[in-house]
Tab-separated table of C-alpha atoms (C1' of nucleotides) in Angstrom:
chain	number	residue	atom	x	y	z
O	284	MET	CA	43.142	-38.482	-12.680
O	285	SER	CA	41.146	-38.955	-9.517
O	286	PHE	CA	40.555	-37.364	-6.106
O	287	THR	CA	40.564	-39.093	-2.756
O	288	TYR	CA	39.057	-37.956	0.554
O	289	ASP	CA	38.944	-39.429	4.071
O	290	TYR	CA	35.150	-39.238	4.150
O	291	ALA	CA	32.564	-39.815	1.448
O	292	ARG	CA	31.156	-36.627	-0.108
O	293	PRO	CA	27.894	-36.019	-1.897
O	294	ALA	CA	28.225	-34.556	-5.386
O	295	LEU	CA	27.274	-30.881	-5.658
O	296	THR	CA	25.396	-29.305	-8.567
O	297	THR	CA	23.498	-26.156	-9.425
O	298	ASP	CA	20.195	-26.065	-11.315
O	299	CYS	CA	18.420	-23.063	-12.643
O	300	VAL	CA	14.774	-22.289	-13.280
O	301	VAL	CA	14.726	-19.639	-16.003
O	302	PHE	CA	11.450	-17.760	-16.380
O	303	GLY	CA	10.626	-15.870	-19.526
O	304	LEU	CA	7.606	-13.929	-20.659
O	305	ASP	CA	6.075	-13.729	-24.105
O	306	GLU	CA	2.821	-12.218	-25.310
O	307	GLU	CA	0.511	-14.552	-23.446
O	308	ASP	CA	2.463	-16.934	-21.235
O	309	LEU	CA	4.948	-17.275	-18.471
O	310	LYS	CA	7.487	-19.791	-19.739
O	311	VAL	CA	10.396	-21.865	-18.468
O	312	LEU	CA	13.586	-22.723	-20.262
O	313	LEU	CA	14.394	-26.452	-20.304
O	314	ILE	CA	17.125	-28.511	-21.882
O	315	GLN	CA	16.915	-31.997	-23.258
O	316	ARG	CA	19.383	-34.305	-21.581
O	317	ALA	CA	22.034	-35.800	-23.864
O	318	ILE	CA	23.261	-38.408	-21.386
O	319	LYS	CA	21.980	-40.882	-18.833
O	320	PRO	CA	20.251	-40.910	-16.464
O	321	PHE	CA	16.974	-39.533	-17.853
O	322	LYS	CA	18.545	-39.393	-21.339
O	323	ASP	CA	16.369	-37.412	-23.792
O	324	GLN	CA	14.105	-36.179	-21.011
O	325	TRP	CA	13.673	-32.500	-20.339
O	326	ALA	CA	15.408	-30.995	-17.336
O	327	LEU	CA	16.508	-27.742	-15.740
O	328	PRO	CA	19.821	-26.418	-17.023
O	329	GLY	CA	22.599	-27.026	-14.511
O	330	GLY	CA	25.658	-29.073	-13.706
O	331	PHE	CA	28.454	-29.908	-11.323
O	332	ILE	CA	30.264	-27.363	-9.202
O	333	GLN	CA	33.993	-27.182	-9.685
O	334	VAL	CA	36.316	-26.953	-6.730
O	335	GLY	CA	37.436	-23.370	-6.295
O	336	GLU	CA	34.362	-22.031	-8.062
O	337	ASP	CA	31.820	-19.912	-6.247
O	338	VAL	CA	28.369	-21.496	-6.207
O	339	ASP	CA	26.711	-18.483	-7.835
O	340	ASP	CA	29.389	-18.449	-10.534
O	341	CYS	CA	28.715	-22.096	-11.234
O	342	ALA	CA	25.025	-21.412	-11.807
O	343	ARG	CA	25.893	-18.614	-14.237
O	344	ARG	CA	28.506	-20.683	-16.020
O	345	GLU	CA	26.250	-23.692	-16.503
O	346	LEU	CA	23.444	-21.481	-17.695
O	347	GLU	CA	25.620	-19.878	-20.313
O	348	GLU	CA	27.127	-23.173	-21.425
O	349	GLU	CA	23.808	-24.896	-21.843
O	350	THR	CA	21.536	-22.093	-22.982
O	351	GLY	CA	23.721	-19.171	-24.047
O	352	LEU	CA	22.100	-16.846	-21.507
O	353	LYS	CA	24.307	-14.440	-19.601
O	354	ASN	CA	24.102	-11.217	-17.623
O	355	ILE	CA	20.609	-11.963	-16.414
O	356	PHE	CA	18.858	-11.682	-13.080
O	357	LEU	CA	19.758	-14.765	-11.042
O	358	GLU	CA	18.958	-15.467	-7.419
O	359	GLN	CA	19.366	-18.429	-5.119
O	360	LEU	CA	16.213	-20.368	-4.425
O	361	ALA	CA	17.011	-23.314	-2.147
O	362	THR	CA	19.300	-26.262	-1.703
O	363	VAL	CA	17.851	-29.719	-1.956
O	364	GLY	CA	19.743	-32.787	-0.900
O	365	THR	CA	17.299	-35.652	-0.523
O	366	PRO	CA	19.545	-38.732	-0.824
O	367	LYS	CA	17.575	-40.556	-3.545
O	368	ARG	CA	16.850	-37.660	-5.847
O	369	ASP	CA	19.551	-38.810	-8.277
O	370	PRO	CA	19.576	-42.555	-9.031
O	371	ARG	CA	23.370	-42.652	-9.441
O	372	GLU	CA	24.455	-41.386	-6.053
O	373	HIS	CA	23.780	-38.730	-3.448
O	374	VAL	CA	23.682	-35.401	-5.288
O	375	VAL	CA	22.956	-32.142	-3.492
O	376	THR	CA	21.793	-29.331	-5.750
O	377	VAL	CA	21.711	-25.605	-5.168
O	378	ALA	CA	18.692	-24.349	-7.093
O	379	TYR	CA	18.461	-20.859	-8.604
O	380	TYR	CA	15.814	-18.960	-10.464
O	381	ALA	CA	16.442	-16.486	-13.237
O	382	LEU	CA	14.338	-13.935	-15.082
O	383	VAL	CA	14.829	-12.897	-18.695
O	384	ASN	CA	12.748	-11.271	-21.334
O	385	LEU	CA	12.012	-13.559	-24.228
O	386	ILE	CA	12.216	-10.880	-26.887
O	387	GLU	CA	15.832	-10.089	-26.187
O	388	HIS	CA	16.677	-13.757	-25.507
O	389	PRO	CA	15.224	-15.922	-28.282
O	390	PRO	CA	14.359	-19.597	-27.723
O	391	THR	CA	17.143	-21.183	-29.813
O	392	ALA	CA	19.953	-20.207	-27.494
O	393	ALA	CA	21.573	-23.597	-26.892
O	394	THR	CA	25.306	-23.635	-27.566
O	395	ASP	CA	26.143	-27.260	-26.940
O	396	ALA	CA	24.709	-30.548	-28.233
O	397	LYS	CA	21.512	-30.472	-26.180
O	398	HIS	CA	18.345	-28.745	-27.220
O	399	ALA	CA	16.992	-25.869	-25.209
O	400	ALA	CA	13.375	-24.764	-25.488
O	401	TRP	CA	10.786	-22.620	-23.754
O	402	PHE	CA	7.688	-24.277	-22.300
O	403	ALA	CA	4.552	-22.636	-20.984
O	404	LEU	CA	4.114	-23.297	-17.285
O	405	ASP	CA	0.785	-24.985	-17.851
O	406	ASP	CA	2.098	-27.223	-20.632
O	407	LEU	CA	5.256	-28.817	-19.293
O	408	PRO	CA	6.815	-32.108	-20.351
O	409	LYS	CA	7.728	-34.711	-17.749
O	410	LEU	CA	10.895	-33.551	-16.067
O	411	ALA	CA	14.006	-35.445	-15.002
O	412	PHE	CA	14.995	-35.937	-11.352
O	413	ASP	CA	12.933	-33.873	-8.904
O	414	HIS	CA	13.022	-30.894	-11.223
O	415	ALA	CA	9.247	-30.580	-11.260
O	416	ASP	CA	9.355	-29.940	-7.505
O	417	ILE	CA	12.113	-27.381	-7.888
O	418	LEU	CA	10.192	-25.634	-10.639
O	419	LYS	CA	7.094	-25.473	-8.484
O	420	LEU	CA	9.140	-24.020	-5.644
O	421	ALA	CA	10.581	-21.415	-8.000
O	422	HIS	CA	7.139	-20.412	-9.217
O	423	GLU	CA	5.952	-19.940	-5.635
O	424	ARG	CA	9.006	-17.863	-4.844
O	425	LEU	CA	8.438	-15.718	-7.894
O	426	ARG	CA	4.820	-15.149	-6.893
O	427	GLY	CA	5.880	-14.221	-3.393
O	428	LYS	CA	8.807	-12.028	-4.332
O	429	VAL	CA	7.101	-10.058	-7.048
O	430	ARG	CA	4.785	-8.603	-4.412
O	431	TYR	CA	7.419	-6.763	-2.472
O	432	GLN	CA	10.286	-6.344	-4.907
O	433	PRO	CA	9.938	-5.031	-8.433
O	434	ILE	CA	11.787	-7.967	-9.996
O	435	GLY	CA	9.035	-8.350	-12.546
O	436	PHE	CA	10.760	-5.718	-14.668
O	437	GLU	CA	13.492	-8.256	-15.393
O	438	LEU	CA	10.966	-10.108	-17.529
O	439	LEU	CA	10.178	-7.114	-19.716
O	440	PRO	CA	12.151	-5.411	-22.456
O	441	GLU	CA	13.832	-2.142	-21.556
O	442	LYS	CA	10.842	-0.097	-22.681
O	443	PHE	CA	7.350	-1.374	-22.139
O	444	THR	CA	3.742	-0.234	-21.919
O	445	LEU	CA	1.727	-0.133	-18.731
O	446	THR	CA	-0.590	-2.761	-20.153
O	447	GLU	CA	2.344	-5.114	-20.655
O	448	LEU	CA	3.379	-4.529	-17.080
O	449	GLN	CA	-0.118	-5.254	-15.857
O	450	LYS	CA	-0.343	-8.456	-17.908
O	451	LEU	CA	2.949	-9.587	-16.406
O	452	TYR	CA	1.627	-9.228	-12.884
O	453	GLU	CA	-1.631	-10.893	-13.829
O	454	LEU	CA	0.232	-13.868	-15.297
O	455	ILE	CA	2.531	-14.329	-12.348
O	456	LEU	CA	-0.050	-13.789	-9.655
O	457	GLU	CA	-2.863	-15.476	-11.537
O	458	GLN	CA	-5.361	-12.739	-10.840
O	459	THR	CA	-6.661	-9.720	-12.699
O	460	PHE	CA	-6.352	-6.079	-11.758
O	461	ASP	CA	-8.469	-3.057	-12.498
O	462	LYS	CA	-6.663	-0.955	-15.078
O	463	ARG	CA	-7.147	2.378	-13.347
O	464	ASN	CA	-6.249	1.125	-9.897
O	465	PHE	CA	-3.206	-0.698	-11.225
O	466	ARG	CA	-1.933	2.452	-12.870
O	467	LYS	CA	-2.526	4.474	-9.742
O	468	LYS	CA	-0.473	2.046	-7.657
O	469	VAL	CA	2.346	1.929	-10.153
O	470	ALA	CA	2.410	5.700	-10.392
O	471	LYS	CA	2.611	5.990	-6.631
O	472	LEU	CA	5.630	3.680	-6.502
O	473	ASP	CA	7.464	6.315	-8.503
O	474	ILE	CA	9.926	3.947	-10.140
O	475	LEU	CA	8.860	4.368	-13.757
O	476	GLU	CA	10.302	6.874	-16.110
O	477	GLU	CA	7.993	8.014	-18.864
O	478	THR	CA	9.736	8.051	-22.250
O	479	ASP	CA	8.608	10.180	-25.175
O	480	GLU	CA	8.229	7.091	-27.334
O	481	LEU	CA	5.132	5.184	-28.335
O	482	GLU	CA	4.507	1.583	-29.371
O	483	GLN	CA	5.172	0.930	-33.052
O	484	ASP	CA	3.185	-0.987	-35.649
O	485	VAL	CA	-0.029	-1.490	-33.790
O	486	ALA	CA	-3.445	-1.223	-35.458
O	487	ARG	CA	-4.849	1.029	-32.776
O	488	ARG	CA	-3.884	3.960	-30.651
O	489	ALA	CA	-0.240	3.418	-29.676
O	490	ALA	CA	0.535	3.195	-25.961
O	491	ARG	CA	3.263	5.165	-24.278
O	492	LEU	CA	6.501	3.375	-23.389
O	493	TYR	CA	7.972	3.463	-19.904
O	494	ARG	CA	11.314	2.507	-18.475
O	495	PHE	CA	12.146	1.078	-15.054
O	496	ASP	CA	14.228	3.577	-13.097
O	497	ARG	CA	16.795	1.518	-11.186
O	498	SER	CA	18.519	4.411	-9.499
O	499	ARG	CA	15.199	5.755	-8.250
O	500	TYR	CA	14.390	2.264	-7.030
O	501	ARG	CA	17.585	2.034	-5.000
O	502	VAL	CA	16.852	5.352	-3.341
O	503	LEU	CA	13.387	4.212	-2.379
O	504	ILE	CA	14.616	0.880	-1.006
O	505	LYS	CA	17.020	2.718	1.277
O	506	GLN	CA	14.148	4.815	2.540
O	507	GLY	CA	12.302	1.612	3.353
O	508	ILE	CA	9.447	1.917	0.923
O	509	ASN	CA	7.635	-1.222	-0.098
O	510	PHE	CA	6.272	-2.214	-3.454
O	511	GLU	CA	3.186	-4.221	-2.842
O	512	LEU	CA	0.657	-4.491	-5.572
X	227	MET	CA	39.287	-45.957	4.668
X	228	SER	CA	39.023	-43.405	1.903
X	229	PHE	CA	36.811	-42.375	-0.995
X	230	THR	CA	37.852	-41.655	-4.535
X	231	TYR	CA	36.060	-39.677	-7.252
X	232	ASP	CA	36.812	-38.825	-10.892
X	233	TYR	CA	36.427	-35.112	-10.231
X	234	ALA	CA	37.355	-32.996	-7.233
X	235	ARG	CA	34.442	-32.166	-4.923
X	236	PRO	CA	34.012	-29.334	-2.455
X	237	ALA	CA	33.225	-30.393	1.095
X	238	LEU	CA	29.635	-29.819	2.207
X	239	THR	CA	28.523	-28.626	5.629
X	240	THR	CA	25.492	-27.198	7.367
X	241	ASP	CA	25.579	-24.293	9.813
X	242	CYS	CA	22.786	-23.049	11.957
X	243	VAL	CA	21.942	-19.635	13.393
X	244	VAL	CA	19.838	-20.302	16.497
X	245	PHE	CA	17.886	-17.318	17.783
X	246	GLY	CA	16.563	-17.217	21.312
X	247	LEU	CA	14.721	-14.597	23.303
X	248	ASP	CA	15.079	-13.689	26.942
X	249	GLU	CA	13.663	-10.838	28.974
X	250	GLU	CA	15.471	-8.056	27.180
X	251	ASP	CA	17.484	-9.400	24.263
X	252	LEU	CA	17.445	-11.334	21.076
X	253	LYS	CA	20.287	-13.822	21.422
X	254	VAL	CA	22.242	-16.276	19.293
X	255	LEU	CA	23.607	-19.643	20.299
X	256	LEU	CA	27.301	-20.115	19.532
X	257	ILE	CA	29.787	-22.886	20.192
X	258	GLN	CA	33.440	-22.614	20.954
X	259	ARG	CA	35.533	-24.554	18.461
X	260	ALA	CA	37.580	-27.406	19.923
X	261	ILE	CA	39.726	-27.953	16.845
X	262	LYS	CA	41.604	-26.051	14.187
X	263	PRO	CA	41.096	-23.917	12.211
X	264	PHE	CA	39.827	-21.074	14.397
X	265	LYS	CA	40.428	-23.214	17.498
X	266	ASP	CA	38.810	-21.697	20.629
X	267	GLN	CA	36.962	-19.094	18.569
X	268	TRP	CA	33.198	-18.883	18.653
X	269	ALA	CA	31.256	-20.200	15.670
X	270	LEU	CA	27.836	-21.297	14.498
X	271	PRO	CA	26.961	-24.891	15.341
X	272	GLY	CA	27.253	-27.138	12.287
X	273	GLY	CA	29.285	-29.812	10.589
X	274	PHE	CA	29.814	-32.056	7.618
X	275	ILE	CA	27.022	-33.699	5.680
X	276	GLN	CA	27.146	-37.457	5.483
X	277	VAL	CA	26.498	-39.248	2.224
X	278	GLY	CA	22.957	-40.585	2.203
X	279	GLU	CA	21.814	-37.993	4.728
X	280	ASP	CA	19.241	-35.374	3.821
X	281	VAL	CA	20.584	-31.843	4.156
X	282	ASP	CA	17.852	-30.760	6.566
X	283	ASP	CA	18.476	-33.858	8.688
X	284	CYS	CA	22.136	-32.989	8.848
X	285	ALA	CA	21.357	-29.530	10.205
X	286	ARG	CA	19.130	-31.051	12.894
X	287	ARG	CA	21.646	-33.741	13.772
X	288	GLU	CA	24.558	-31.335	14.111
X	289	LEU	CA	22.455	-28.996	16.173
X	290	GLU	CA	21.498	-31.715	18.592
X	291	GLU	CA	25.023	-33.109	18.819
X	292	GLU	CA	26.607	-29.764	19.530
X	293	THR	CA	23.937	-27.980	21.549
X	294	GLY	CA	21.391	-30.560	22.683
X	295	LEU	CA	18.543	-28.750	20.943
X	296	LYS	CA	15.954	-30.801	19.087
X	297	ASN	CA	12.406	-30.537	17.796
X	298	ILE	CA	12.712	-26.847	17.149
X	299	PHE	CA	11.734	-24.582	14.288
X	300	LEU	CA	14.423	-24.832	11.605
X	301	GLU	CA	14.389	-23.380	8.139
X	302	GLN	CA	16.880	-23.105	5.322
X	303	LEU	CA	18.480	-19.709	4.900
X	304	ALA	CA	20.973	-19.833	2.023
X	305	THR	CA	23.915	-21.732	0.662
X	306	VAL	CA	27.273	-20.060	0.590
X	307	GLY	CA	30.194	-21.443	-1.333
X	308	THR	CA	32.795	-18.743	-1.723
X	309	PRO	CA	36.011	-20.700	-2.403
X	310	LYS	CA	38.182	-19.092	0.279
X	311	ARG	CA	35.712	-19.046	3.144
X	312	ASP	CA	37.457	-22.006	4.788
X	313	PRO	CA	41.284	-21.836	4.862
X	314	ARG	CA	41.660	-25.622	4.532
X	315	GLU	CA	39.851	-26.204	1.281
X	316	HIS	CA	36.711	-25.314	-0.661
X	317	VAL	CA	33.793	-25.845	1.714
X	318	VAL	CA	30.220	-25.105	0.694
X	319	THR	CA	27.818	-24.618	3.575
X	320	VAL	CA	24.050	-24.757	3.678
X	321	ALA	CA	23.018	-22.246	6.319
X	322	TYR	CA	19.865	-22.588	8.432
X	323	TYR	CA	18.209	-20.488	11.052
X	324	ALA	CA	16.319	-21.790	14.050
X	325	LEU	CA	14.060	-20.256	16.684
X	326	VAL	CA	13.733	-21.448	20.256
X	327	ASN	CA	12.511	-19.995	23.481
X	328	LEU	CA	15.258	-19.552	26.003
X	329	ILE	CA	13.169	-20.456	29.022
X	330	GLU	CA	12.489	-23.969	27.825
X	331	HIS	CA	15.996	-24.336	26.360
X	332	PRO	CA	18.561	-23.208	28.928
X	333	PRO	CA	22.030	-21.972	27.900
X	334	THR	CA	24.110	-24.922	29.116
X	335	ALA	CA	22.866	-27.351	26.517
X	336	ALA	CA	26.154	-28.566	25.045
X	337	THR	CA	26.537	-32.322	25.050
X	338	ASP	CA	30.026	-32.718	23.673
X	339	ALA	CA	33.376	-31.246	24.603
X	340	LYS	CA	32.757	-27.778	23.203
X	341	HIS	CA	31.085	-24.962	25.074
X	342	ALA	CA	27.814	-23.561	23.900
X	343	ALA	CA	26.565	-20.153	25.031
X	344	TRP	CA	24.010	-17.498	24.206
X	345	PHE	CA	25.175	-14.070	23.074
X	346	ALA	CA	23.148	-10.911	22.675
X	347	LEU	CA	23.077	-9.787	19.054
X	348	ASP	CA	24.649	-6.468	19.940
X	349	ASP	CA	27.447	-8.029	21.980
X	350	LEU	CA	28.927	-10.756	19.819
X	351	PRO	CA	32.442	-12.180	19.988
X	352	LYS	CA	34.572	-12.400	16.862
X	353	LEU	CA	33.269	-15.323	14.843
X	354	ALA	CA	35.123	-18.026	12.899
X	355	PHE	CA	34.971	-18.323	9.101
X	356	ASP	CA	32.349	-16.063	7.462
X	357	HIS	CA	29.893	-16.817	10.228
X	358	ALA	CA	29.392	-13.147	11.020
X	359	ASP	CA	28.064	-12.664	7.475
X	360	ILE	CA	25.763	-15.669	7.784
X	361	LEU	CA	24.473	-14.407	11.092
X	362	LYS	CA	23.726	-11.016	9.601
X	363	LEU	CA	21.879	-12.659	6.749
X	364	ALA	CA	19.845	-14.712	9.202
X	365	HIS	CA	18.901	-11.634	11.190
X	366	GLU	CA	17.698	-9.914	8.038
X	367	ARG	CA	15.699	-12.957	7.054
X	368	LEU	CA	14.117	-13.090	10.491
X	369	ARG	CA	13.175	-9.428	10.272
X	370	GLY	CA	11.650	-9.982	6.851
X	371	LYS	CA	9.857	-13.200	7.610
X	372	VAL	CA	8.342	-12.146	10.890
X	373	ARG	CA	6.285	-9.578	9.015
X	374	TYR	CA	4.267	-12.003	6.993
X	375	GLN	CA	4.454	-15.265	8.901
X	376	PRO	CA	3.842	-15.610	12.624
X	377	ILE	CA	7.093	-17.437	13.266
X	378	GLY	CA	7.802	-15.126	16.165
X	379	PHE	CA	5.729	-17.409	18.370
X	380	GLU	CA	8.493	-19.994	18.137
X	381	LEU	CA	10.567	-17.698	20.328
X	382	LEU	CA	7.997	-17.555	23.121
X	383	PRO	CA	6.941	-20.106	25.714
X	384	GLU	CA	3.657	-21.879	25.125
X	385	LYS	CA	1.698	-19.310	27.111
X	386	PHE	CA	2.654	-15.671	26.988
X	387	THR	CA	1.313	-12.200	27.611
X	388	LEU	CA	0.485	-9.686	24.910
X	389	THR	CA	3.195	-7.415	26.234
X	390	GLU	CA	5.772	-10.193	25.792
X	391	LEU	CA	4.585	-10.658	22.218
X	392	GLN	CA	4.875	-6.953	21.549
X	393	LYS	CA	8.380	-6.802	23.020
X	394	LEU	CA	9.401	-9.677	20.757
X	395	TYR	CA	8.314	-7.819	17.657
X	396	GLU	CA	9.931	-4.640	18.871
X	397	LEU	CA	13.232	-6.450	19.446
X	398	ILE	CA	13.265	-8.190	16.093
X	399	LEU	CA	12.081	-5.235	14.044
X	400	GLU	CA	13.958	-2.651	16.089
X	401	GLN	CA	11.016	-0.312	16.333
X	402	THR	CA	8.312	0.383	18.886
X	403	PHE	CA	4.578	-0.075	18.547
X	404	ASP	CA	1.619	1.612	20.148
X	405	LYS	CA	0.159	-0.763	22.692
X	406	ARG	CA	-3.466	-0.281	21.679
X	407	ASN	CA	-2.822	-0.494	17.949
X	408	PHE	CA	-0.632	-3.541	18.403
X	409	ARG	CA	-3.352	-5.335	20.327
X	410	LYS	CA	-5.950	-4.428	17.753
X	411	LYS	CA	-3.837	-5.884	14.956
X	412	VAL	CA	-3.084	-9.050	16.835
X	413	ALA	CA	-6.742	-9.478	17.718
X	414	LYS	CA	-7.722	-9.085	14.097
X	415	LEU	CA	-5.304	-11.844	13.043
X	416	ASP	CA	-7.415	-14.183	15.108
X	417	ILE	CA	-4.665	-16.684	15.839
X	418	LEU	CA	-4.443	-16.268	19.608
X	419	GLU	CA	-6.401	-18.292	22.090
X	420	GLU	CA	-7.122	-16.568	25.389
X	421	THR	CA	-6.430	-18.829	28.369
X	422	ASP	CA	-8.024	-18.359	31.784
X	423	GLU	CA	-4.607	-18.084	33.381
X	424	LEU	CA	-2.702	-15.029	34.562
X	425	GLU	CA	0.964	-14.274	35.040
X	426	GLN	CA	2.353	-15.470	38.365
X	427	ASP	CA	4.612	-13.784	40.899
X	428	VAL	CA	4.608	-10.273	39.553
X	429	ALA	CA	4.555	-7.227	41.779
X	430	ARG	CA	1.736	-5.584	39.839
X	431	ARG	CA	-1.489	-6.391	38.130
X	432	ALA	CA	-0.998	-9.803	36.463
X	433	ALA	CA	-1.465	-9.981	32.698
X	434	ARG	CA	-3.581	-12.565	30.957
X	435	LEU	CA	-1.807	-15.435	29.196
X	436	TYR	CA	-2.470	-16.333	25.566
X	437	ARG	CA	-1.613	-19.310	23.433
X	438	PHE	CA	-0.800	-19.436	19.706
X	439	ASP	CA	-3.519	-21.388	17.879
X	440	ARG	CA	-1.696	-23.390	15.193
X	441	SER	CA	-4.774	-25.039	13.741
X	442	ARG	CA	-6.494	-21.700	13.379
X	443	TYR	CA	-3.318	-20.396	11.737
X	444	ARG	CA	-3.298	-23.163	9.151
X	445	VAL	CA	-6.905	-22.443	8.243
X	446	LEU	CA	-6.137	-18.763	7.757
X	447	ILE	CA	-3.055	-19.473	5.637
X	448	LYS	CA	-5.150	-21.583	3.293
X	449	GLN	CA	-7.588	-18.734	2.957
X	450	GLY	CA	-4.678	-16.522	1.966
X	451	ILE	CA	-4.704	-14.116	4.888
X	452	ASN	CA	-1.550	-12.193	5.652
X	453	PHE	CA	-0.005	-11.330	8.957
X	454	GLU	CA	1.660	-8.027	8.580
X	455	LEU	CA	2.284	-5.956	11.637
W	70	DT	C1'	-0.668	4.747	49.216
W	71	DC	C1'	2.530	4.279	45.742
W	72	DA	C1'	4.710	2.286	41.727
W	73	DA	C1'	4.246	-0.368	37.703
W	74	DA	C1'	2.218	-2.258	34.117
W	75	DA	C1'	-2.615	-3.908	32.356
W	76	DG	C1'	-6.217	-2.864	29.764
W	77	DT	C1'	-9.295	-0.189	26.800
W	78	DG	C1'	-12.029	3.659	22.219
W	79	DT	C1'	-12.349	7.391	19.295
W	80	DT	C1'	-11.095	10.473	15.767
W	81	DC	C1'	-8.908	11.840	11.558
W	82	DA	C1'	-6.309	10.954	7.611
W	83	DT	C1'	-5.102	7.741	4.249
W	84	DC	C1'	-5.629	4.030	1.271
W	85	DT	C1'	-8.374	0.662	-1.310
W	86	DT	C1'	-11.939	-0.635	-4.202
W	87	DA	C1'	-15.520	-0.434	-7.479
W	88	DC	C1'	-16.950	1.406	-11.475
W	89	DA	C1'	-17.732	3.628	-17.271
W	90	DC	C1'	-16.808	6.532	-20.796
W	91	DC	C1'	-14.356	9.152	-24.478
W	92	DC	C1'	-10.106	9.136	-27.374
W	93	DA	C1'	-6.728	8.108	-30.897
W	94	DT	C1'	-5.270	5.187	-34.469
W	95	DG	C1'	-4.907	2.013	-38.419
W	96	DG	C1'	-7.241	-0.832	-41.452
K	4	DC	C1'	-16.376	4.526	-40.034
K	5	DC	C1'	-15.446	0.928	-37.170
K	6	DA	C1'	-12.857	-2.066	-34.119
K	7	DT	C1'	-9.354	-2.077	-30.728
K	8	DG	C1'	-7.182	-1.032	-26.851
K	9	DG	C1'	-5.420	3.662	-24.499
K	10	DG	C1'	-6.177	6.618	-21.132
K	11	DT	C1'	-8.553	8.966	-17.240
K	12	DG	C1'	-11.601	10.522	-11.977
K	13	DT	C1'	-14.719	10.047	-8.179
K	14	DA	C1'	-17.237	8.434	-4.274
K	15	DA	C1'	-17.867	5.144	-0.445
K	16	DG	C1'	-15.899	2.062	2.557
K	17	DA	C1'	-11.953	0.078	4.993
K	18	DT	C1'	-7.792	0.568	7.164
K	19	DG	C1'	-3.967	2.713	9.782
K	20	DA	C1'	-2.080	6.126	13.066
K	21	DA	C1'	-2.187	9.099	16.877
K	22	DC	C1'	-3.386	9.711	21.358
K	23	DA	C1'	-4.481	9.311	27.623
K	24	DC	C1'	-6.675	7.684	31.301
K	25	DT	C1'	-8.528	4.208	34.748
K	26	DT	C1'	-7.708	-0.323	36.920
K	27	DT	C1'	-5.409	-3.837	39.454
K	28	DT	C1'	-2.001	-5.593	42.339
K	29	DG	C1'	1.890	-6.324	45.510
K	30	DA	C1'	5.221	-4.147	48.183
DNA sequence: TCAAAAGTGTTCATCTTACACCCATGG
DNA sequence: CCATGGGTGTAAGATGAACACTTTTGA
């Protein structure tokens, strides 16, 4: 079966930069390509858009097919359509970035033939196509966005300690914060709900667990409050 | 001549939301469609991407062909690919927004058969396709972006008064500012160059003209300074 | 001489930053 | 009992917001 058009069309794909957080690193989920071009090289998960499929849906579908991830935070990043970025033909890709927490989404999530694995941002393999550029763009967006929207919570488990939250921001923004000042700012945002639970199995005083309060967040957004750290 | 592919492909277009500023309004440049669908309705300038053409180049080309505008500030906004947004078939569009100053780019800029005209944001005609949604998105982006990047200058002539600058921000952000505080903030940004020229032909004390200092701006950006008003 | 907008400082409240010690826990 | 990170307050400086009058000019 084939499809014929009066004018030539570029191919259309989606690609997704999935960020995850573990104890000490910000990581990215990559897949190893099973087919040419760039066979066996690491690449961003993604694939071709189907006619009749919404672009966002395509990104979610490809992500689930190739990595098993679903129901995660996913947001459009940019569209890149430089003619030579794919050696086969002109391929325009709509890039997305996603945030997951590594504890609830373990590394061995691939469901098809390809491998999927997490890589620390400062220890990446050589990437296929222009995916290194897209990844860099995604990292910049994450750094920018995290300052005025509390999307960082997407990288944490449901309940987390304030120190974990602080480490997250330090990793993304590549700077350190004073513990007392950080806690003051977070408290003032008024989007954390204190639970009555403590950390488990730690060889020291256990820290209190907090939960991100989405409904409170929505109220504050409507009132026009901003979340800069 | 025709083109055949193994899999169906959505069509790919670019559309552009062009903002312009005159004395009292923020305006948008629209074209009147010469062909079906939505014949004679107003729409965003844009058109189909050619194979081998960079997506950004396509946006610039279509803009020049349909409105005569070139060498203006243009930035990608988002890609929308809802299947039913075009009644003919699945069309994915990469939306852009552009900023020009109306004085240097007069309203009658169309070079092909269609009309092009400026409309105040609060007095828009019914738009073709989902262009009203795209326009709304662009306006939100402009409001957001103007707060931390001095792109507002793209809407002003080369030399402008501080009052004009303030009016611009008030129009985009839909709020008013205190004249003294506004001037203090702008002065602290240190990106304006004072000229030795004054306004001409005004029936009152003439205001001093200033110029945006791009080189100074680039230096400040590298130092990581932010431009919030 | 009037109308219209230009231009200009100070005060008070708020926010930001820098900084150090005791506490609770498990090993 | 010790090592480890948890948790907490204050003071000084910087920043942001509110506010009104004199000046210049052309009509």
